Structure formats: C-alpha cells, structure tokens
C-alpha cells in the first residue's frame, strides 16, 4: 500500500491527484516551483494529510513520486534526488510556441522515454495522464465498484508498473498495462484512449454555465479493460500536434478550452 506520495507540481492535475490520494488515506507532500510558502492555502484546504514541501523533500520522501509539471519543464526533474524512485509521469507533450522538443516533434521517442532518459536512475511509469483533471476526479470509484473505469499505464519495469497499478487501485481506477515506454505513443495525446472516452455525453437541454457545470461534474461511461485494450490497439502513430484532442466534437472543444482557461479546481 502506498503511504506517502511526493508531488512535483501542484496545478490542476497535481491538486486533483492530491485530493484523490488523501481521500484514499495516503499522505501527500506537495511541491511547486515557488516553494512551500506558496502552498499554504492549498495545504490548509486539503487537510492534515497534506504537507507543503520543497521539490527535494517531495522527491526524497515519497514512496512514489508524481511528476505533474509542464513537459517543457521536464529537464528540471533532478535525477540525483529521484534516484531509485518510481516516478509517475503525468506529462503530455503539446508542441506550442517556443516549447518545441524536436526529438518529440519527429516522433523519434515518446515523451515518457525522453523523461526516462533524463532521470536515468529512476523508474518511470506513464500513468494518470489521459483524462482532464475534472474527469480524473469524477471517474474515480472505490475498489470493486461496478462503475470502475480503466486507465492505461506504460513502463519498462514490471514491478514498478504493478506498484503504480496498486496506487491507482487505491485512488479509484483499474490499470491496463499497455507495454513499454517506447510503445506509449499508443496512449499519448490524440490517440483513441486520450480524454474522449472518459467524458460524459452532453444533454441537449443545458446551456452556458449550466452546461459547463454539468460537464465538469459528470463522468463518462466506465471504460472496461476490454474497451481500453481495443482503444489502445486502434491507435495510429502521428506526429504530435498542438491544442486539444482533435477527436472531441467542436462543442466539447469549446467547453474544454473554457474549463482549462478558468482552472476551476485551483482557483
Ligand atoms: N490539467 C489537466 O487536466 C491534465 C491532465 C492530464 C495530464 N496533464 C499534464 O500534467 C502536467 C501538469 O499539468 P497542469 O494542468 O496541472 O499544469 P498547471 O496547472 O499549469 O500546473 C503546473 C504545476 O507545475 C509546477 N511547476 C512548473 N515548473 C516546475 C518546476 N520546474 N519545478 C517544480 N514545479 C514546477 C507549477 O508550480 P508553480 O505554479 O509554482 O510554477 C504548478 O504547480 C502537464 O504536463 C500536463 O500535460 C494535465
């Protein structure tokens, strides 16, 4: 059982993972680029299982460390601090503006392979990256719940994947092992298992803020193991593209863009 998570990055995804972990009785060390003082309000909100920390303490103390920072900052992950650690990579690569990473633009590596190369002494597992922060929260269900949904994971170390799957089980998800980091292009942005299967179908009668609220507060239909495997098998390798997943219908795209712009879980 996971006892302590070290979070590097406490924005939309990091905060959501902290909430899920705490709800499962797991202690969380939170860190960001600005230091522990800046996390006072968030830690007070999360309660006694949350501690504001430095990046170094979160890296060293966590049983599992979660990297929830922008992909453009992956080089700031410190290999010496993370040596021997299992690191969950939640980062997605969206080539935008000055943030291009040429080796990823050319699809010569997956983003998680690049992260693994950077923190060589750690064991990277790609997990908890393929749904937006609202639906990460709304899709979580307790163990054996009939509506449990399945999320993909990838990694090169079987034991590490099993430990990460155990953590995911604790916070509300079944994990499907989709193979190595090299094969994880099958689950990267703009593949069939990315975001879209986990969002709800929108009722026609809602508009404006009601629509947004409804969308944020509801889960998609549970994704079974078999469906998840089929979605992974259907993936076609493409060059990374910027923006939100092309698969979403236009009305969802607008909504998702507004939700991200409002960052409504983190004020
Ligand atoms: N948002 C989602 O729904 C979602 C879903 C799945 C995956 N992801 C992925 O998760 C990652 C984080 O996304 P997000 O939306 O949570 O981003 P975000 O809201 O912008 O938060 C980013 C966090 O990373 C911290 N950070 C940035 N550079 C850092 C550094 N060098 N060292 C330590 N902390 C640093 C920031 O701290 P400061 O504020 O102090 O700079 C902030 O806490 C991204 O790679 C994204 O692709 C996001």
Coordinates of C-alpha atoms and ligand atoms in Angstrom, one line a residue:
X1 CA 0.0 0.0 0.0
X2 CA 1.2 3.5 -0.8
X3 CA 1.8 5.6 2.3
X4 CA 3.2 8.8 1.0
X5 CA 3.1 10.5 -2.4
X6 CA 5.6 13.1 -3.3
X7 CA 4.1 15.5 -5.8
X8 CA 6.2 17.7 -8.0
X9 CA 3.7 20.2 -9.5
X10 CA 0.5 21.1 -7.8
X11 CA -1.5 22.7 -10.5
X12 CA -4.7 21.3 -12.0
X13 CA -3.5 17.7 -12.2
X14 CA -1.3 17.6 -9.2
X15 CA -4.0 19.1 -6.9
X16 CA -6.6 16.6 -8.2
X17 CA -4.2 13.7 -7.6
X18 CA -3.6 15.0 -4.1
X19 CA -7.3 15.1 -3.4
X20 CA -7.8 11.5 -4.6
X21 CA -4.8 10.2 -2.7
X22 CA -5.9 12.0 0.5
X23 CA -9.4 10.6 0.1
X24 CA -7.7 7.1 0.0
X25 CA -5.9 7.8 3.3
X26 CA -2.5 8.5 1.7
X27 CA -0.2 11.3 2.9
X28 CA 0.9 13.8 0.3
X29 CA 3.9 16.1 0.1
X30 CA 3.1 18.9 -2.3
X31 CA 5.8 21.0 -4.1
X32 CA 5.9 23.5 -6.9
X33 CA 8.4 25.9 -8.4
X34 CA 7.7 28.7 -6.0
X35 CA 8.3 26.9 -2.7
X36 CA 6.3 25.7 0.3
X37 CA 5.1 29.2 1.4
X38 CA 3.1 29.5 -1.8
X39 CA 1.2 26.2 -0.9
X40 CA -0.1 27.3 2.5
X41 CA -3.7 27.9 1.3
X42 CA -3.9 24.7 -0.7
X43 CA -2.5 22.6 2.2
X44 CA -5.0 24.1 4.6
X45 CA -7.7 23.3 2.2
X46 CA -6.5 19.7 1.7
X47 CA -6.3 19.0 5.4
X48 CA -3.8 17.2 7.8
X49 CA -2.6 14.5 5.3
X50 CA -1.2 17.3 3.1
X51 CA 2.2 18.9 3.7
X52 CA 3.8 21.8 1.8
X53 CA 7.2 20.7 0.8
X54 CA 10.2 21.6 -1.3
X55 CA 10.7 19.7 -4.5
X56 CA 13.7 17.9 -2.9
X57 CA 11.7 16.7 0.1
X58 CA 8.8 15.5 -2.1
X59 CA 11.3 13.6 -4.3
X60 CA 13.2 12.0 -1.4
X61 CA 10.2 11.2 0.9
X62 CA 7.6 10.0 -1.5
X63 CA 7.1 6.2 -1.8
X64 CA 6.1 7.1 -5.2
X65 CA 6.8 10.5 -6.8
X66 CA 4.4 12.1 -9.3
X67 CA 5.8 14.5 -11.9
X68 CA 2.9 16.8 -12.7
X69 CA 4.7 19.7 -14.2
X70 CA 4.6 21.0 -17.8
X71 CA 6.5 18.8 -20.2
X72 CA 8.5 21.9 -21.1
X73 CA 10.0 21.8 -17.6
X74 CA 10.9 18.1 -17.6
X75 CA 14.6 18.9 -17.5
X76 CA 14.1 20.4 -14.1
X77 CA 13.5 16.9 -12.7
X78 CA 16.6 16.1 -10.7
X79 CA 18.0 12.6 -11.4
X80 CA 20.2 12.6 -8.3
X81 CA 17.2 13.3 -6.0
X82 CA 14.9 10.8 -7.8
X83 CA 17.5 8.0 -8.0
X84 CA 15.9 4.7 -7.2
X85 CA 12.4 6.1 -7.1
X86 CA 9.3 5.2 -9.1
X87 CA 8.2 8.3 -10.9
X88 CA 4.7 8.6 -12.3
X89 CA 4.9 10.7 -15.4
X90 CA 1.6 12.5 -16.0
X91 CA 3.1 14.9 -18.5
X92 CA 1.8 15.3 -22.0
X93 CA 3.7 16.9 -24.8
X94 CA 1.8 19.6 -26.8
X95 CA 4.2 21.4 -29.1
X96 CA 3.4 25.0 -28.8
X97 CA 5.2 28.3 -29.3
X98 CA 8.7 28.1 -28.0
X99 CA 8.2 24.9 -26.2
X100 CA 9.0 22.6 -29.1
X101 CA 11.1 19.5 -28.3
X102 CA 12.4 18.5 -31.7
X103 CA 13.0 14.8 -30.9
X104 CA 9.4 14.5 -29.9
X105 CA 8.2 16.5 -32.9
X106 CA 9.8 14.0 -35.1
X107 CA 8.3 11.1 -33.1
X108 CA 11.7 9.6 -32.6
X109 CA 10.9 9.0 -28.9
X110 CA 7.8 9.0 -26.8
X111 CA 7.6 11.8 -24.2
X112 CA 8.0 9.3 -21.4
X113 CA 11.1 7.7 -23.0
X114 CA 12.6 11.2 -23.0
X115 CA 11.7 11.7 -19.3
X116 CA 13.2 8.3 -18.5
X117 CA 16.4 9.1 -20.4
X118 CA 16.6 12.3 -18.3
X119 CA 16.2 10.7 -14.9
X120 CA 18.1 7.5 -15.7
X121 CA 18.4 6.2 -12.1
X122 CA 14.6 6.3 -11.6
X123 CA 11.9 4.0 -12.9
X124 CA 9.3 6.0 -14.9
X125 CA 5.8 4.8 -15.3
X126 CA 3.4 6.7 -17.6
X127 CA 0.1 6.9 -15.8
X128 CA -2.8 9.2 -14.8
X129 CA -2.2 11.5 -17.8
X130 CA -5.0 10.6 -20.2
X131 CA -8.0 12.4 -18.8
X132 CA -8.5 16.0 -17.8
X133 CA -8.4 17.0 -14.2
X134 CA -12.2 17.3 -13.7
X135 CA -12.8 13.9 -15.1
X136 CA -10.0 12.3 -13.2
X137 CA -11.9 13.3 -10.2
X138 CA -15.4 12.4 -11.4
X139 CA -14.4 9.0 -12.9
X140 CA -12.7 7.7 -9.7
X141 CA -14.7 4.9 -8.0
X142 CA -13.9 2.7 -4.9
X143 CA -12.5 -0.8 -5.3
X144 CA -14.9 -3.3 -6.8
X145 CA -17.5 -0.6 -7.7
X146 CA -19.4 -1.6 -10.8
X147 CA -18.6 1.7 -12.5
X148 CA -14.8 1.4 -12.1
X149 CA -13.1 2.8 -15.2
X150 CA -9.8 1.6 -16.7
X151 CA -6.8 3.8 -17.3
X152 CA -3.7 2.9 -19.4
X153 CA -0.2 2.7 -17.9
X154 CA 3.1 2.0 -19.6
X155 CA 6.6 1.4 -18.4
X156 CA 9.7 -0.8 -18.8
X157 CA 9.7 -2.3 -15.3
X158 CA 7.0 -4.8 -14.4
X159 CA 7.4 -4.4 -10.6
X160 CA 7.1 -0.6 -10.9
X161 CA 4.0 -0.9 -13.0
X162 CA 2.5 -3.3 -10.5
X163 CA 3.2 -0.8 -7.7
X164 CA 1.7 2.1 -9.7
X165 CA -1.4 -0.1 -10.5
X166 CA -1.8 -0.7 -6.8
X167 CA -1.7 3.1 -6.1
X168 CA -4.3 3.6 -8.9
X169 CA -6.4 0.9 -7.4
X170 CA -6.3 2.8 -4.0
X171 CA -7.4 6.1 -5.5
X172 CA -10.1 4.7 -7.7
X173 CA -9.0 3.2 -11.0
X174 CA -8.2 -0.1 -12.7
X175 CA -5.0 0.0 -14.7
X176 CA -4.3 -1.6 -18.0
X177 CA -0.7 -2.3 -18.7
X178 CA -0.1 -1.2 -22.3
X179 CA 3.5 -2.2 -22.6
X180 CA 6.8 -0.3 -22.7
X181 CA 7.6 3.4 -22.7
X182 CA 8.7 3.0 -26.3
X183 CA 5.2 1.7 -27.2
X184 CA 3.5 4.5 -25.2
X185 CA 2.8 6.6 -28.3
X186 CA -0.3 4.4 -28.4
X187 CA -1.7 6.3 -25.4
X188 CA -0.3 9.8 -26.0
X189 CA -2.4 12.9 -26.9
X190 CA -4.7 12.5 -29.8
X191 CA -5.0 8.7 -29.6
X192 CA -8.3 6.9 -29.1
X193 CA -7.8 6.4 -25.4
X194 CA -6.9 10.0 -24.7
X195 CA -9.6 12.1 -22.8
X196 CA -12.6 11.4 -25.0
X197 CA -13.7 8.0 -23.6
X198 CA -13.9 9.5 -20.1
X199 CA -16.1 12.5 -20.6
X200 CA -19.9 12.3 -20.5
X201 CA -22.3 12.7 -23.4
X202 CA -23.8 16.2 -23.1
X203 CA -27.6 16.5 -22.6
X204 CA -29.2 18.8 -25.2
X205 CA -31.3 21.0 -22.8
X206 CA -28.4 22.7 -21.0
X207 CA -26.6 25.9 -22.0
X208 CA -24.0 28.3 -20.8
X209 CA -22.7 27.9 -17.2
X210 CA -25.1 25.0 -16.5
X211 CA -23.6 23.1 -19.4
X212 CA -20.1 23.7 -18.2
X213 CA -21.0 22.7 -14.6
X214 CA -22.8 19.6 -15.7
X215 CA -19.9 18.6 -17.9
X216 CA -17.3 19.0 -15.1
X217 CA -19.4 17.2 -12.6
X218 CA -20.2 14.0 -14.5
X219 CA -18.2 11.0 -15.5
X220 CA -18.1 9.2 -18.8
X221 CA -19.4 5.7 -19.1
X222 CA -17.0 3.3 -17.4
X223 CA -14.2 2.1 -19.7
X224 CA -13.8 -1.7 -19.3
X225 CA -10.5 -3.4 -19.6
X226 CA -11.5 -4.9 -22.9
X227 CA -12.6 -1.5 -24.3
X228 CA -9.4 0.1 -23.1
X229 CA -7.4 -2.6 -24.9
X230 CA -9.3 -2.1 -28.1
X231 CA -8.8 1.7 -27.9
X232 CA -5.0 1.2 -27.4
X233 CA -4.9 -1.3 -30.3
X234 CA -6.7 1.1 -32.6
X235 CA -4.0 3.8 -32.2
X236 CA -2.1 5.1 -35.2
X237 CA 1.2 6.9 -34.7
X238 CA 1.1 10.5 -35.8
X239 CA 3.4 13.4 -35.3
X240 CA 2.5 15.3 -32.1
X241 CA 0.1 18.2 -32.7
X242 CA -0.7 21.3 -30.5
X243 CA -4.1 22.1 -29.0
X244 CA -6.8 19.9 -27.6
X245 CA -7.7 16.4 -28.8
X246 CA -9.0 16.6 -32.3
X247 CA -11.4 13.8 -31.6
X248 CA -13.7 15.9 -29.5
X249 CA -16.7 17.3 -31.2
X250 CA -16.4 21.1 -31.6
X251 CA -18.9 21.9 -28.8
X252 CA -16.8 19.8 -26.4
X253 CA -13.6 21.5 -27.6
X254 CA -15.1 25.0 -26.7
X255 CA -16.2 23.8 -23.3
X256 CA -12.9 22.1 -22.5
X257 CA -11.0 25.2 -23.6
X258 CA -13.1 27.3 -21.3
X259 CA -12.7 24.9 -18.4
X260 CA -9.0 24.9 -18.7
X261 CA -8.9 28.7 -19.0
X262 CA -10.9 29.0 -15.8
X263 CA -8.7 26.5 -13.9
X264 CA -11.7 26.0 -11.7
X265 CA -10.3 23.5 -9.2
X266 CA -7.3 25.5 -8.3
X267 CA -8.9 29.0 -8.3
Ligands
LIG1 N1 -4.6 19.8 -16.5 C1 -5.0 18.5 -16.8 O1 -6.3 18.3 -16.9 C2 -4.0 17.5 -17.2 C3 -4.5 16.2 -17.4 C4 -3.6 15.2 -17.7 C5 -2.2 15.5 -17.7 N2 -1.8 16.8 -17.5 C6 -0.3 17.0 -17.6 O2 0.1 17.3 -16.2 C7 1.1 18.3 -16.3 C8 0.7 19.4 -15.4 O3 -0.5 20.0 -15.9 P1 -1.4 21.0 -15.1 O4 -2.5 21.3 -16.0 O5 -1.6 20.5 -13.7 O6 -0.4 22.3 -15.1 P2 -0.6 23.6 -14.2 O7 -1.9 23.7 -13.7 O8 0.0 24.7 -15.1 O9 0.4 23.3 -13.0 C9 1.8 23.1 -13.2 C10 2.5 22.9 -11.9 O10 3.8 22.6 -12.1 C11 4.6 23.4 -11.3 N3 5.9 23.6 -11.9 C12 6.2 24.1 -13.1 N4 7.5 24.0 -13.3 C13 8.1 23.4 -12.2 C14 9.4 23.1 -11.8 N5 10.4 23.3 -12.6 N6 9.6 22.5 -10.6 C15 8.5 22.3 -9.8 N7 7.3 22.6 -10.1 C16 7.0 23.1 -11.3 C17 3.9 24.7 -11.1 O11 4.3 25.4 -10.0 P3 4.3 27.0 -9.9 O12 2.9 27.4 -10.1 O13 4.9 27.3 -8.6 O14 5.2 27.4 -11.1 C18 2.4 24.1 -10.9 O15 2.2 23.7 -9.6 C19 1.3 18.7 -17.7 O16 2.4 18.0 -18.2 C20 0.0 18.2 -18.4 O17 0.3 17.9 -19.7 C21 -2.7 17.8 -17.2

